[in-house]
Coordinates of C-alpha atoms in Angstrom, one line a residue:
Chain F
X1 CA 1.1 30.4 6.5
X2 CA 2.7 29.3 3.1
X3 CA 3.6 31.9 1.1
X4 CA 2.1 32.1 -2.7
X5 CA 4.4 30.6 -5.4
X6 CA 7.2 32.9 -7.1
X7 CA 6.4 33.9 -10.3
X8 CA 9.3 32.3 -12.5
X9 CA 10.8 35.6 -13.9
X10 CA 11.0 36.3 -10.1
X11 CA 12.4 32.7 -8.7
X12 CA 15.0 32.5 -11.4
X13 CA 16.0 36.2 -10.7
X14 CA 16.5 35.9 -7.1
X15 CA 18.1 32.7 -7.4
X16 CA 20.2 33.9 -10.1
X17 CA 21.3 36.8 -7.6
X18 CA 21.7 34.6 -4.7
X19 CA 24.8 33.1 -6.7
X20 CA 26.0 36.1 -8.0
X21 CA 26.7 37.9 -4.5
X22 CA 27.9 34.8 -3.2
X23 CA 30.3 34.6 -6.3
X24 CA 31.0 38.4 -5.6
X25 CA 31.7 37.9 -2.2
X26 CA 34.3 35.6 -2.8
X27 CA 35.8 37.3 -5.9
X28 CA 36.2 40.4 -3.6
X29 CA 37.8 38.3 -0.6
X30 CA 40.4 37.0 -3.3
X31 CA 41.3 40.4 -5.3
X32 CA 41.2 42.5 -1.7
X33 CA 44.4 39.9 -0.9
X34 CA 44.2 39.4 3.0
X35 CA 45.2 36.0 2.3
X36 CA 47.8 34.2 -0.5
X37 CA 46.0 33.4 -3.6
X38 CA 47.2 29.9 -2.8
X39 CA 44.8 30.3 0.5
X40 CA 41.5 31.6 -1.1
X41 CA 41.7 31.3 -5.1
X42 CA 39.4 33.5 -6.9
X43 CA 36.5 31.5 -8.7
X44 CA 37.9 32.0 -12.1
X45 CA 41.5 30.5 -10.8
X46 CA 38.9 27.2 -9.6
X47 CA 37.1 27.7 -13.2
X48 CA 40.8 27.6 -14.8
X49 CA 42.2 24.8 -12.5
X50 CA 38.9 22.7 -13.4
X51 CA 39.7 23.1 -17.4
X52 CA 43.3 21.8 -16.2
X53 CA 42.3 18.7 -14.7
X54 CA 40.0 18.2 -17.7
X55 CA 43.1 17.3 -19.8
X56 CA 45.8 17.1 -17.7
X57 CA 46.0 14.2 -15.6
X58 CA 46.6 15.1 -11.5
X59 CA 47.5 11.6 -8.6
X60 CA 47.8 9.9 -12.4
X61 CA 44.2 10.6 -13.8
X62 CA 42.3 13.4 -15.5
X63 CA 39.6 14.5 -13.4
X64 CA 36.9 12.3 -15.4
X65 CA 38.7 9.1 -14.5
X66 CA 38.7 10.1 -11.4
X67 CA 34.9 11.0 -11.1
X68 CA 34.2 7.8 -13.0
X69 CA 36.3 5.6 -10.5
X70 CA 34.7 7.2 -7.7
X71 CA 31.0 7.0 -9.6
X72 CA 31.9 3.0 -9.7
X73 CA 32.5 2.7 -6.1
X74 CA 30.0 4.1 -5.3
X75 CA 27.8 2.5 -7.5
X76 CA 28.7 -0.9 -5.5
X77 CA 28.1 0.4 -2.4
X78 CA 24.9 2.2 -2.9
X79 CA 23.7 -0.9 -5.1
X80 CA 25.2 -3.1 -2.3
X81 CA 22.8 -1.3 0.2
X82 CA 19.8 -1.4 -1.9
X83 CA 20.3 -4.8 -2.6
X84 CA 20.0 -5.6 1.1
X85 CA 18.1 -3.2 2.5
X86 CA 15.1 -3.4 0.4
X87 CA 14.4 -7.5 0.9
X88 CA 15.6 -6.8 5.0
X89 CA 13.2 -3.8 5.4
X90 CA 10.3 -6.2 3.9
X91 CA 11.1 -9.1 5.8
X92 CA 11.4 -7.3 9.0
X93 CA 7.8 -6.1 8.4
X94 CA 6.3 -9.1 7.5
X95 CA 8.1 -11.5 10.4
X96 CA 8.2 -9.7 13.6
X97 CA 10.6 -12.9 14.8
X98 CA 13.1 -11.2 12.2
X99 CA 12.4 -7.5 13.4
X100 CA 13.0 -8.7 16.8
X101 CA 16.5 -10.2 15.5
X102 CA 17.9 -7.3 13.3
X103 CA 16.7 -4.0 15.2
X104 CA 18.9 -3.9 18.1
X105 CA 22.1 -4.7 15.9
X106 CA 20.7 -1.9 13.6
X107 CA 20.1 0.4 16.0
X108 CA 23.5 -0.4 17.7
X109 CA 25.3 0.4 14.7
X110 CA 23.8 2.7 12.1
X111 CA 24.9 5.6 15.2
X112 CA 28.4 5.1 13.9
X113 CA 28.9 7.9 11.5
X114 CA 30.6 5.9 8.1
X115 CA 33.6 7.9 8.5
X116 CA 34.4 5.8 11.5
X117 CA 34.2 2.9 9.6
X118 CA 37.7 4.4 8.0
X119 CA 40.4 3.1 10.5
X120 CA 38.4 -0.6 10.9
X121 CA 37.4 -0.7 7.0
X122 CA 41.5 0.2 6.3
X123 CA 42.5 -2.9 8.6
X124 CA 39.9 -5.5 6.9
X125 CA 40.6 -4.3 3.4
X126 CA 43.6 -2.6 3.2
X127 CA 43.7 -0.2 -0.3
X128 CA 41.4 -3.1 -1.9
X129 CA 38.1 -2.4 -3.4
X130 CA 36.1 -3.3 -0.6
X131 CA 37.2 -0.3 2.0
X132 CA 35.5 1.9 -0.1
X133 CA 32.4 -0.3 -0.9
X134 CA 31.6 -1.1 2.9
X135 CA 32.3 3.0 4.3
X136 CA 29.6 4.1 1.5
X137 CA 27.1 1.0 2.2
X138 CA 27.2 2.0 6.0
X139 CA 26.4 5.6 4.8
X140 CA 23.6 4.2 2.5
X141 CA 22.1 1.7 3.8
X142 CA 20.3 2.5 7.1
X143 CA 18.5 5.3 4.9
X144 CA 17.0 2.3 3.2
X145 CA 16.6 -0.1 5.6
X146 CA 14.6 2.1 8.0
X147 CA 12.1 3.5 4.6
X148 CA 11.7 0.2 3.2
X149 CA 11.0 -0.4 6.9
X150 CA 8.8 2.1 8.1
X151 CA 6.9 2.1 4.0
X152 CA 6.2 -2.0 4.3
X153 CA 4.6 -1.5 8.0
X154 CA 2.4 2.0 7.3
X155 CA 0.9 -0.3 4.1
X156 CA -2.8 0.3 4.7
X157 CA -4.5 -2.5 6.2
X158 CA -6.8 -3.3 3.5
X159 CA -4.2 -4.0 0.9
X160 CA -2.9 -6.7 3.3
X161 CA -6.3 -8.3 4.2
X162 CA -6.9 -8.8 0.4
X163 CA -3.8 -10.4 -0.1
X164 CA -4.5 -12.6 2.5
X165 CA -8.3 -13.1 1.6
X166 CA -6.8 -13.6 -2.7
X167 CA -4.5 -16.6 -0.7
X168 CA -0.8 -15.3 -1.6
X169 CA 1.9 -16.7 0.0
X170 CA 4.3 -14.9 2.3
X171 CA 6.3 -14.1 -1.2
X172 CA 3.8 -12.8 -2.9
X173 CA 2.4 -11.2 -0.1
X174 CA 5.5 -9.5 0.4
X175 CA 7.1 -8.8 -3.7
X176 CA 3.7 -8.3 -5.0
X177 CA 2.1 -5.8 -2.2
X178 CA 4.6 -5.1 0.9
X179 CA 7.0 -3.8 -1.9
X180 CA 4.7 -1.9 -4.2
X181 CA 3.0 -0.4 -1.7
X182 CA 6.1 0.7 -0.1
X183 CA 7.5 2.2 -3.3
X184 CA 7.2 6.1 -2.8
X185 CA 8.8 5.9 0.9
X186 CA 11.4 3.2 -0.4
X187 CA 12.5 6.0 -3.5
X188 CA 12.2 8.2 -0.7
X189 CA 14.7 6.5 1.1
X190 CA 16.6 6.1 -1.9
X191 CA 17.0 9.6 -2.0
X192 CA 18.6 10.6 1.1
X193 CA 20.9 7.1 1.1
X194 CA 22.3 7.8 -2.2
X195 CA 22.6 11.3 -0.6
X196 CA 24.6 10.3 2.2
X197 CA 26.3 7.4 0.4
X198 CA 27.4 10.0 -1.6
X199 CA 29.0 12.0 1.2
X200 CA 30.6 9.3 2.6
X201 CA 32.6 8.8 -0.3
X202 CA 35.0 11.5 0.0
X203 CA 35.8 9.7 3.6
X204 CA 35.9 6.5 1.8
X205 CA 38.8 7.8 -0.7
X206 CA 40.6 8.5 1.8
X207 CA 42.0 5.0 2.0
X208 CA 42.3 4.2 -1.5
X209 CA 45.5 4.8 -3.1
X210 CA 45.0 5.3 -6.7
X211 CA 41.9 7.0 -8.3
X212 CA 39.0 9.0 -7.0
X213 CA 37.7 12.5 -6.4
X214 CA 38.4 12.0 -2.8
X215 CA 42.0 10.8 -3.4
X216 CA 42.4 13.8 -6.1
X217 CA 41.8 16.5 -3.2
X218 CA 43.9 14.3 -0.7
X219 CA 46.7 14.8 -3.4
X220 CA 45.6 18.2 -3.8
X221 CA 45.9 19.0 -0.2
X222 CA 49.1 17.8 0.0
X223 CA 50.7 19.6 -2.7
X224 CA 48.7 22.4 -1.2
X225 CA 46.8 23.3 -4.1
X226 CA 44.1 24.8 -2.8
X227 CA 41.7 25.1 -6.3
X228 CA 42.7 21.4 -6.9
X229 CA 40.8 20.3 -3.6
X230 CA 38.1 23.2 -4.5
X231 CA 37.5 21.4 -7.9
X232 CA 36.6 18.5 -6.1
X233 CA 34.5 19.8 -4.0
X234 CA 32.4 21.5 -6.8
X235 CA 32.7 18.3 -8.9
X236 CA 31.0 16.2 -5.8
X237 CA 28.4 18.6 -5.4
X238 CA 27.5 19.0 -9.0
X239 CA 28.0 15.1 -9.3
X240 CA 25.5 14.6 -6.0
X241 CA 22.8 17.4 -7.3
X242 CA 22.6 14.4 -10.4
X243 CA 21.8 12.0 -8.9
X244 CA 19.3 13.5 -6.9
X245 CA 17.7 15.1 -9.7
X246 CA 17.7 11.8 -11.1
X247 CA 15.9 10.0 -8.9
X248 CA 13.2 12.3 -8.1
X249 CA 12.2 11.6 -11.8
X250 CA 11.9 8.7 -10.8
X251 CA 10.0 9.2 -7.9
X252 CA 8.0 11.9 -9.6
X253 CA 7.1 9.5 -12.5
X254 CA 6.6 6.3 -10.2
X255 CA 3.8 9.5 -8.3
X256 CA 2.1 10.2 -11.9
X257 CA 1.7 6.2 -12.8
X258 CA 0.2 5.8 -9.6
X259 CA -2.3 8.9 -10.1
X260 CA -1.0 10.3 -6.5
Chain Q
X1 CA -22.4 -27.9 1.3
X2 CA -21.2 -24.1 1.7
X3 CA -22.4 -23.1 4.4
X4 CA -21.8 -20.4 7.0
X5 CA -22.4 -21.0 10.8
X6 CA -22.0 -18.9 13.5
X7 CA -22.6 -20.8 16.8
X8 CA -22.7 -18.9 20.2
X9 CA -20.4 -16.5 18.4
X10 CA -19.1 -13.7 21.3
X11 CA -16.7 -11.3 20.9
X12 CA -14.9 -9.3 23.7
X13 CA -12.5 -6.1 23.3
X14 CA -10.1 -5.5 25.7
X15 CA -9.6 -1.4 25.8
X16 CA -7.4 -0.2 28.5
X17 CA -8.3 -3.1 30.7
X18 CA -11.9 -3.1 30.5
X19 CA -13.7 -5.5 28.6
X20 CA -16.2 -4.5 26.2
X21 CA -18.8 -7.4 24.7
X22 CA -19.4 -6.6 21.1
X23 CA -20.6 -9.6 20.2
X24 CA -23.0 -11.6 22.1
X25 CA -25.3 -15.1 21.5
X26 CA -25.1 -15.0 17.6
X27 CA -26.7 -18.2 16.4
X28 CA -26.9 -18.3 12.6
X29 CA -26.7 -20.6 9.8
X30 CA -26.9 -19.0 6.2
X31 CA -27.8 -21.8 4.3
X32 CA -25.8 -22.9 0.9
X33 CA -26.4 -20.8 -2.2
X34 CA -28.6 -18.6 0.9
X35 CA -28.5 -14.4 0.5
X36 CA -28.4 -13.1 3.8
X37 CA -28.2 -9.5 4.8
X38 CA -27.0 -8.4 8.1
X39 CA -28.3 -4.8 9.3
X40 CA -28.0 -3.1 12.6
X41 CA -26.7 0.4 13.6
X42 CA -23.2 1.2 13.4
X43 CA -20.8 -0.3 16.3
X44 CA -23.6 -3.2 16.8
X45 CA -20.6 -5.7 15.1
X46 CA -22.1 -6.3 11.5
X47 CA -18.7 -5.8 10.1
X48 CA -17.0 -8.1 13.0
X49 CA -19.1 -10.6 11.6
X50 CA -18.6 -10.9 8.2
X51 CA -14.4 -10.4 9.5
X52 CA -14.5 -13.9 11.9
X53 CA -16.5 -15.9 8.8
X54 CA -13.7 -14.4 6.7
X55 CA -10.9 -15.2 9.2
X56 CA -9.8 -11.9 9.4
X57 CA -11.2 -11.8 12.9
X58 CA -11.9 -14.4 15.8
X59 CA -14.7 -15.2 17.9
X60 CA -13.6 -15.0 21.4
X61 CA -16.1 -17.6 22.2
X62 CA -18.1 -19.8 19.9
X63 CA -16.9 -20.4 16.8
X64 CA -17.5 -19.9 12.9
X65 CA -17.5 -22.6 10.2
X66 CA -17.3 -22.2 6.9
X67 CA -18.6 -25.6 5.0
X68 CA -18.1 -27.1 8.5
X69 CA -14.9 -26.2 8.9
X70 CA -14.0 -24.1 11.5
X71 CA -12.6 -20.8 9.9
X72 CA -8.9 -20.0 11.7
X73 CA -7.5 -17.8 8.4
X74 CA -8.3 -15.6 5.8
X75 CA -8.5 -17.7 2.2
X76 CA -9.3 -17.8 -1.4
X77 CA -12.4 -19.8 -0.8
X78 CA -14.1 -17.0 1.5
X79 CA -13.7 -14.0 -0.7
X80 CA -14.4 -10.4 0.4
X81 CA -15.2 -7.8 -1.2
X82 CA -14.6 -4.5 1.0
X83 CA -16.5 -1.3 1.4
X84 CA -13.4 0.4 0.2
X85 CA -12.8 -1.7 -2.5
X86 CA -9.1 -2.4 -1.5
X87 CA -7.9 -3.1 -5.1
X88 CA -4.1 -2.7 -5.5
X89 CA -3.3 0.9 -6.9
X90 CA -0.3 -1.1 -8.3
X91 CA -2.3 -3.3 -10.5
X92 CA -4.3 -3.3 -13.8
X93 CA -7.8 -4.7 -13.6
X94 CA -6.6 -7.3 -15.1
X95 CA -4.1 -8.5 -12.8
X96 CA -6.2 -7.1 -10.0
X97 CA -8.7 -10.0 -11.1
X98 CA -5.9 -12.5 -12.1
X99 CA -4.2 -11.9 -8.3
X100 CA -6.3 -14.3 -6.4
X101 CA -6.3 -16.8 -9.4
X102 CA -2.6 -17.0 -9.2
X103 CA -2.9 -18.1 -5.6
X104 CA -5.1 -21.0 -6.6
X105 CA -2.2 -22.6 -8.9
X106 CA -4.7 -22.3 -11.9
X107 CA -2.8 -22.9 -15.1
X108 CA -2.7 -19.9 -17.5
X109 CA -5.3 -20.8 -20.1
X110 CA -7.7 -21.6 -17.3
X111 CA -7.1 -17.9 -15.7
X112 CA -7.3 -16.3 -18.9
X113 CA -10.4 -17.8 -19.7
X114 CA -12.1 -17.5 -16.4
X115 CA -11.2 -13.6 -16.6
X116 CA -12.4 -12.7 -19.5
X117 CA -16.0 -14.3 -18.6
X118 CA -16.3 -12.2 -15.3
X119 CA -15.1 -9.3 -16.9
X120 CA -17.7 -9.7 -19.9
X121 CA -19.9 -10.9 -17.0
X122 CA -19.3 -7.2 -14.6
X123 CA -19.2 -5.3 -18.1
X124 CA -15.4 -4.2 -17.6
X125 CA -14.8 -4.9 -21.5
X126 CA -12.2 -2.6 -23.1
X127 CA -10.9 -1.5 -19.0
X128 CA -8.7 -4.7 -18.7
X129 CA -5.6 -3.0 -18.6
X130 CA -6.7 0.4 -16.5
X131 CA -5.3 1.1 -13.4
X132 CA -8.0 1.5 -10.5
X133 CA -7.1 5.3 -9.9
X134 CA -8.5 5.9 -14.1
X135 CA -11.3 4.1 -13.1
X136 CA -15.2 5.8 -11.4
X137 CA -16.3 4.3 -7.9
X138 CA -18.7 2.0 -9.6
X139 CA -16.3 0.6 -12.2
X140 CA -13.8 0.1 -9.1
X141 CA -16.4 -1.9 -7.1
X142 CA -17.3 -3.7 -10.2
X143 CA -13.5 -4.8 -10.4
X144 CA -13.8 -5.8 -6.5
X145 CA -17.1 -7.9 -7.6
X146 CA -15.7 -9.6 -10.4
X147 CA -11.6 -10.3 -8.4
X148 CA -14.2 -12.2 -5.7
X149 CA -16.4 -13.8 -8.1
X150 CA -13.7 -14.8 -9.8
X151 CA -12.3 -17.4 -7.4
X152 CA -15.7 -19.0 -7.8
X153 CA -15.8 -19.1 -3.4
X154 CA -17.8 -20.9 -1.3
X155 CA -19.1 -18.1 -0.3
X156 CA -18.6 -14.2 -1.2
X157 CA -18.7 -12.2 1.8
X158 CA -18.9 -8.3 1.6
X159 CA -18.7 -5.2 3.8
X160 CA -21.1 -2.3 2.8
X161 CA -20.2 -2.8 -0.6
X162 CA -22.0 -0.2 -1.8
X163 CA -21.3 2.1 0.9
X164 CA -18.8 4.8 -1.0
X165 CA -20.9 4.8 -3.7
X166 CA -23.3 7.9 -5.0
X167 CA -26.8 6.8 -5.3
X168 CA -27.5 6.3 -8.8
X169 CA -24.4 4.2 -8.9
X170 CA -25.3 2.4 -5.9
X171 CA -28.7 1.7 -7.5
X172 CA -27.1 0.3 -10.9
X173 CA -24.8 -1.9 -8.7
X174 CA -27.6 -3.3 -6.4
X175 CA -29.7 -4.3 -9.7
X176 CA -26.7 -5.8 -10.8
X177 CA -25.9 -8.1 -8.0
X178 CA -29.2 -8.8 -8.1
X179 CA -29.0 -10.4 -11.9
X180 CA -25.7 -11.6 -11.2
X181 CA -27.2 -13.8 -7.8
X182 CA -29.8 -15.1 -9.9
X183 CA -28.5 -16.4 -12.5
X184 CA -25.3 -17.7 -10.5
X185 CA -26.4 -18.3 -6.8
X186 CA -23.9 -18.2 -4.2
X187 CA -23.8 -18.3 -0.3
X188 CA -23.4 -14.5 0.3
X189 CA -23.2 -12.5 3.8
X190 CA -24.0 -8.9 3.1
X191 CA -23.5 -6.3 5.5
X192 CA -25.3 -2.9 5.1
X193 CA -26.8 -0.2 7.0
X194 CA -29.2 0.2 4.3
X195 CA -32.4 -1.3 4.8
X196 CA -34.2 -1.0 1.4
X197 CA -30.6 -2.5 0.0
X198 CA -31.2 -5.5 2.3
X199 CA -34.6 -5.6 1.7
X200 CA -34.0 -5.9 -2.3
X201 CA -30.9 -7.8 -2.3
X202 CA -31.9 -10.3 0.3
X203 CA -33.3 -13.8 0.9
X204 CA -33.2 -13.6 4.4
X205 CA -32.5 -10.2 6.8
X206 CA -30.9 -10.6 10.3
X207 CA -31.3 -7.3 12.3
X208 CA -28.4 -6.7 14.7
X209 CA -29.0 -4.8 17.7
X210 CA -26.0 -2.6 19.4
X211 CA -23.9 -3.2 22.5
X212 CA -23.6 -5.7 22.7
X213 CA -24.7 -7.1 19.3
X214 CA -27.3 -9.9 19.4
X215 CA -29.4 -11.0 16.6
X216 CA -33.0 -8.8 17.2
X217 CA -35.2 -10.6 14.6
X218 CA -34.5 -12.9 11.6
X219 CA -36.6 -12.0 8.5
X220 CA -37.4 -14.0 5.8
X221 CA -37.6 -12.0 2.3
X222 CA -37.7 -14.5 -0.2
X223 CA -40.8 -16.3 0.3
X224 CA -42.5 -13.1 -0.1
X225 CA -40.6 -12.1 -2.8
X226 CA -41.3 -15.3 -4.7
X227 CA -45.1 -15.7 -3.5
X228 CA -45.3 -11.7 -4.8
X229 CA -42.7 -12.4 -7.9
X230 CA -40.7 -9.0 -7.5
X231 CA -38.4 -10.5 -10.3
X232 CA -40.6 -9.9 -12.9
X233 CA -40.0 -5.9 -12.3
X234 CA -36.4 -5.3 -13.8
X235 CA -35.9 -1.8 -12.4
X236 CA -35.5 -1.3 -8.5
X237 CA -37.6 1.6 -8.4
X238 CA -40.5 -0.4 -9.3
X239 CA -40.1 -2.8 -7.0
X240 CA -40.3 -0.1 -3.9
X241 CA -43.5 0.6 -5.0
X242 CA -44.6 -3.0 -4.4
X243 CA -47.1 -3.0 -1.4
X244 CA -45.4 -6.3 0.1
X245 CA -41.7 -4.5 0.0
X246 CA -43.4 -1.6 1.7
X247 CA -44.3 -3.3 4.4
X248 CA -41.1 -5.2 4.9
X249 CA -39.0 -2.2 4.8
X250 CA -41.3 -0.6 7.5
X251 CA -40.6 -3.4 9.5
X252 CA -37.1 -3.4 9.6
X253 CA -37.1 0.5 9.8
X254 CA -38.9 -0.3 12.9
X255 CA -36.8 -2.5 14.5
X256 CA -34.1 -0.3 14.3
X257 CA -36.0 2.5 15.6
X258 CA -36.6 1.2 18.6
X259 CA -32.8 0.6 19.3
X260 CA -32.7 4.5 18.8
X261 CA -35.1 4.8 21.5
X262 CA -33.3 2.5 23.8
X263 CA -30.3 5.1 23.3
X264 CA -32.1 8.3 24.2
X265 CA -33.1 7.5 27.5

C-alpha cells in the first residue's frame, strides 16, 4: 500500500530534520575529539574551507575554475555519448542486421566499470583532454544506448504501421517517429547517464594534471587536507543534484506537451 | 482501375507448432470506386484482411492485388485509417495530415493547398495546429480521415473506424463518410462488427464467418438503396426506419446468428 502524500509543512519539516541530526551528528563526532580535527573537520571548518577556495586559488585554481573545467569535460563526454547513443539506439531498432552487430561488443564492454577505463585511457591519452572525455562517455553512454534502445523498440505498433502505410523512408521513419516516440525513455536515460557520467568524473580527474574538482581533492588528499577533499565532495554532489533537477524539467515539460 | 482482389486468399498461424487456418477460400474483387463492408464475428479475420490488402500482412496462400498489382508492402497509395486512430502524439494536425504528403515528394504549395481542402473538407478549421491529445475521439478520427484522404489513394482501407467512438459521435461520423463517399467516390474496404454501420455505409456487404474465415454470403446494398433512394433522407435515423433497410439489416443479423449457434453446440 502507498502511503497518502505528506502534507508540505510536514515533508519540509522532516526533511529539514533529517539534515539537522545528520549535521548534529557530525558536529558532535568533531567537538567530542576522538579523532584530530584534521581527520573529521566539523561542518562549519568544511563551510569555512569552501569560502577559502572561493577566493583563494588551491592545485593553481579557485574552486569555480575548477568546477568549470570539470563542468567542460564533462560536458564533452556526456554530449559525446548522446551524440552516439541516441542515432545507435535508433538504428539498432530499426535494422536488426545492426543489433546483431553492436550488442555483443556492447554487452561485452559496458560491464567494465569507467574507472577501469583509467590505467588504458592514461596510456592512449596521456594528461590530454581526451582521458577524461572517454572514462565519462563509458560512464554515460550505455545509459543511453540501452533507453534509446529499449524506447525505439517498445514504440507501439500502430505508430510504426502508419509510417509505413504514410510511405516514409527509413529516415523518416526513424527521426520523425522511432525518435519522438522514444523521447520520455531516451530523457529517461539521459537522466541516469548524466548521473553516472557525472560519477565517473572524479575517477576521470584522476589523470589530469591541471584543473578539476577531482584533481582539487587528489591535491587535497595529498596535502592531507581533509575539508579540501570534503569541499569537493559537497561541490559534486550539489553540482550533480543540478543537473538532475535540470533535466527532469525537461522531462517534466516534454510529459505536459505531450498531455501524458 | 483501382481495384482490390483477393484470390484464394488463406491465411495460416503458426502457434506453438500447431497451425491454425484463419483465413480460408476468400474470393473477392471490390470493384473501382466500389464501398464494400466486411462483417463477421470477432477472430473470423476481417481485420487480417484489410492488413494483406494494405501490406501490413501476407496471405500465406493466394494472393492480394491492389490495381493488379500484387500488394508485398505497406504504401501511400493504400491508405488506412485504424480503429485507434494511430495519429502521432508528437504532431499537430497539421503535420499529422502533411506526414504522408511529404512521403509523396509533393512540392510545398501543392501540400499546403491540398490540406487546407481536406481540412475545410473534415471540418478541422481553426484545429490545424492542435495536438491530437487537445483533441475529442471524433475530431481525432476526423484527423485520421482526412491524413488518408489526403493522399488521394487508390483505395482507403479502414479497421473499425468507428469502433472507439461513443454513439452519437459514431453516428455524426458515419453520416459524414457517407457525404464525403458520395460526393468523392473511392474504392474503400470497411471493416466493422456493426451491421447497421455496414448496412448504411455500404454498396456491397460480405459476411465473414469464423474459424476459419470464409466468405458466408455477399450482399448487395446499393441497388436497393438506389431503386429505394435512401439518399434523399439526410439523417441516419431516418433511414433505419426505411422498410427495405429493415429487412437488409435482419438479414445480415441473421447470418451472423447462425454462426452463434454453430458455437453453442
Amino acid at each position: 500500500m502507498i502511503a497518502p502524500p505528506l502534507a508540505p509543512a510536514r515533508f519540509w519539516g522532516l526533511t529539514a530534520a533529517g539534515a539537522c541530526s545528520f549535521l548534529g551528528l557530525w558536529s558532535v563526532a568533531a567537538l567530542v575529539g576522538l579523532t584530530s580535527r584534521d581527520f573529521l573537520p566539523a561542518p562549519w571548518d568544511v563551510v569555512q574551507r569552501f569560502g577559502q577556495l572561493l577566493v583563494q586559488p588551491f592545485a593553481g585554481h579557485v574552486l569555480q575554475e575548477h568546477l568549470l573545467s570539470s563542468l567542460r569535460r564533462f560536458a564533452m563526454g556526456f554530449g559525446l555519448a548522446v551524440l552516439v547513443g541516441i542515432p545507435l539506439g535508433l538504428l539498432m531498432a530499426w535494422f536488426k542486421w545492426i543489433d546483431r552487430i553492436v550488442t555483443p561488443a556492447f554487452e561485452a564492454v559496458r560491464f567494465v566499470a569507467p574507472i577501469a577505463w583509467v590505467p588504458f585511457a592514461a596510456l592512449w591519452f596521456g594528461t590530454g583532454i581526451g582521458g577524461p572525455v572517454l572514462i565519462i562517455f563509458m560512464g554515460a553512454f550505455p545509459p543511453v544506448l540501452i533507453n534509446t534502445y529499449r524506447g525505439a523498440k517498445q514504440v507501439d505498433r500502430k505508430y510504426i504501421e502508419a509510417s509505413q502505410m504514410l510511405g516514409a523512408s527509413a529516415w523518416r521513419s526513424m527521426t520523425e517517429v522511432l525518435l519522438p516516440a522514444a523521447v520520455p525513455s531516451i530523457v529517461a536515460g539521459l537522466r541516469i547517464s548524466a548521473g553516472l557520467g557525472w560519477q565517473s568524473l572524479v575517477g576521470a580527474e584522476l589523470i589530469v594534471a591541471s584543473s578539476g574538482v577531482g584533481y582539487m581533492m587528489v591535491k587535497g588528499q595529498a596535502s592531507v587536507s581533509t575539508a579540501t577533499v570534503m569541499c569537493g565532495m559537497v561541490a559534486i554532489g550539489v553540482v550533480g543534484l543540478v543537473i538532475d533537477v535540470a533535466l527532469r524539467r525537461v522531462q517534466q515539460a516534454i510529459e505536459t506537451r505531450r498531455g501524458v | 482501375m483501382a481495384n482490390i482482389q483477393f484470390q484464394n486468399v488463406q491465411r495460416v498461424f503458426k502457434q506453438h507448432d500447431k497451425e491454425f487456418v484463419a483465413l480460408k477460400d476468400i474470393n473477392l474483387v471490390v470493384q473501382d470506386r466500389e464501398f464494400v463492408a466486411i462483417v463477421g464475428p470477432s477472430g473470423c479475420g476481417k481485420t487480417t484482411c484489410m492488413r494483406m490488402a494494405a501490406g501490413l500482412e501476407h496471405p500465406t496462400g493466394g494472393d492480394v492485388r491492389v490495381a493488379n498489382e500484387v500488394v508485398t508492402r505497406p504504401g501511400p497509395d493504400r491508405a488506412v485509417v485504424f480503429q485507434q486512430f494511430a495519429l502521432f502524439p508528437w504532431k499537430t494536425v497539421w503535420d499529422n495530415i502533411d506526414f504522408g504528403l511529404k512521403s509523396l515528394k509533393v512540392d510545398a504549395a501543392e501540400r499546403t493547398r491540398r490540406i487546407e481542402q481536406i481540412i475545410a473538407l473534415m471540418g478541422l478549421g481553426g484545429y490545424e495546429q492542435a495536438f491530437p491529445h487537445q483533441l475529442s475521439g471524433g475530431m481525432q478520427q476526423r484527423v485520421a480521415i482526412a491524413r488518408a484522404y489526403v493522399l488521394d489513394p487508390k483505395v482507403l482501407l479502414m479497421d473499425e473506424p468507428f469502433g472507439a467512438l461513443d454513439a452519437q459521435t459514431r453516428v455524426v461520423m458515419q453520416e459524414e463518410l457517407v457525404r464525403l463517399a458520395r460526393k468523392n467516390p473511392r474504392t474503400v474496404l470497411f471493416i466493422t462488427h456493426a451491421v447497421e454501420e455496414a448496412v448504411y455505409l455500404a454498396d456491397r456487404i460480405v459476411v465473414m464467418t469464423r474459424r476459419p474465415g470464409t466468405i458466408r454470403e455477399i450482399i448487395d446494398v446499393k441497388s436497393i438503396r438506389e431503386a429505394e433512394d435512401w439518399d434523399q433522407h439526410k439523417r441516419i435515423e431516418d433511414v433505419m426506419d426505411l422498410p427495405s433497410f429493415v429487412h437488409l439489416r435482419t438479414h445480415v443479423w441473421k447470418l451472423l446468428r447462425e454462426q452463434q449457434g454453430d458455437d453453442a453446440h
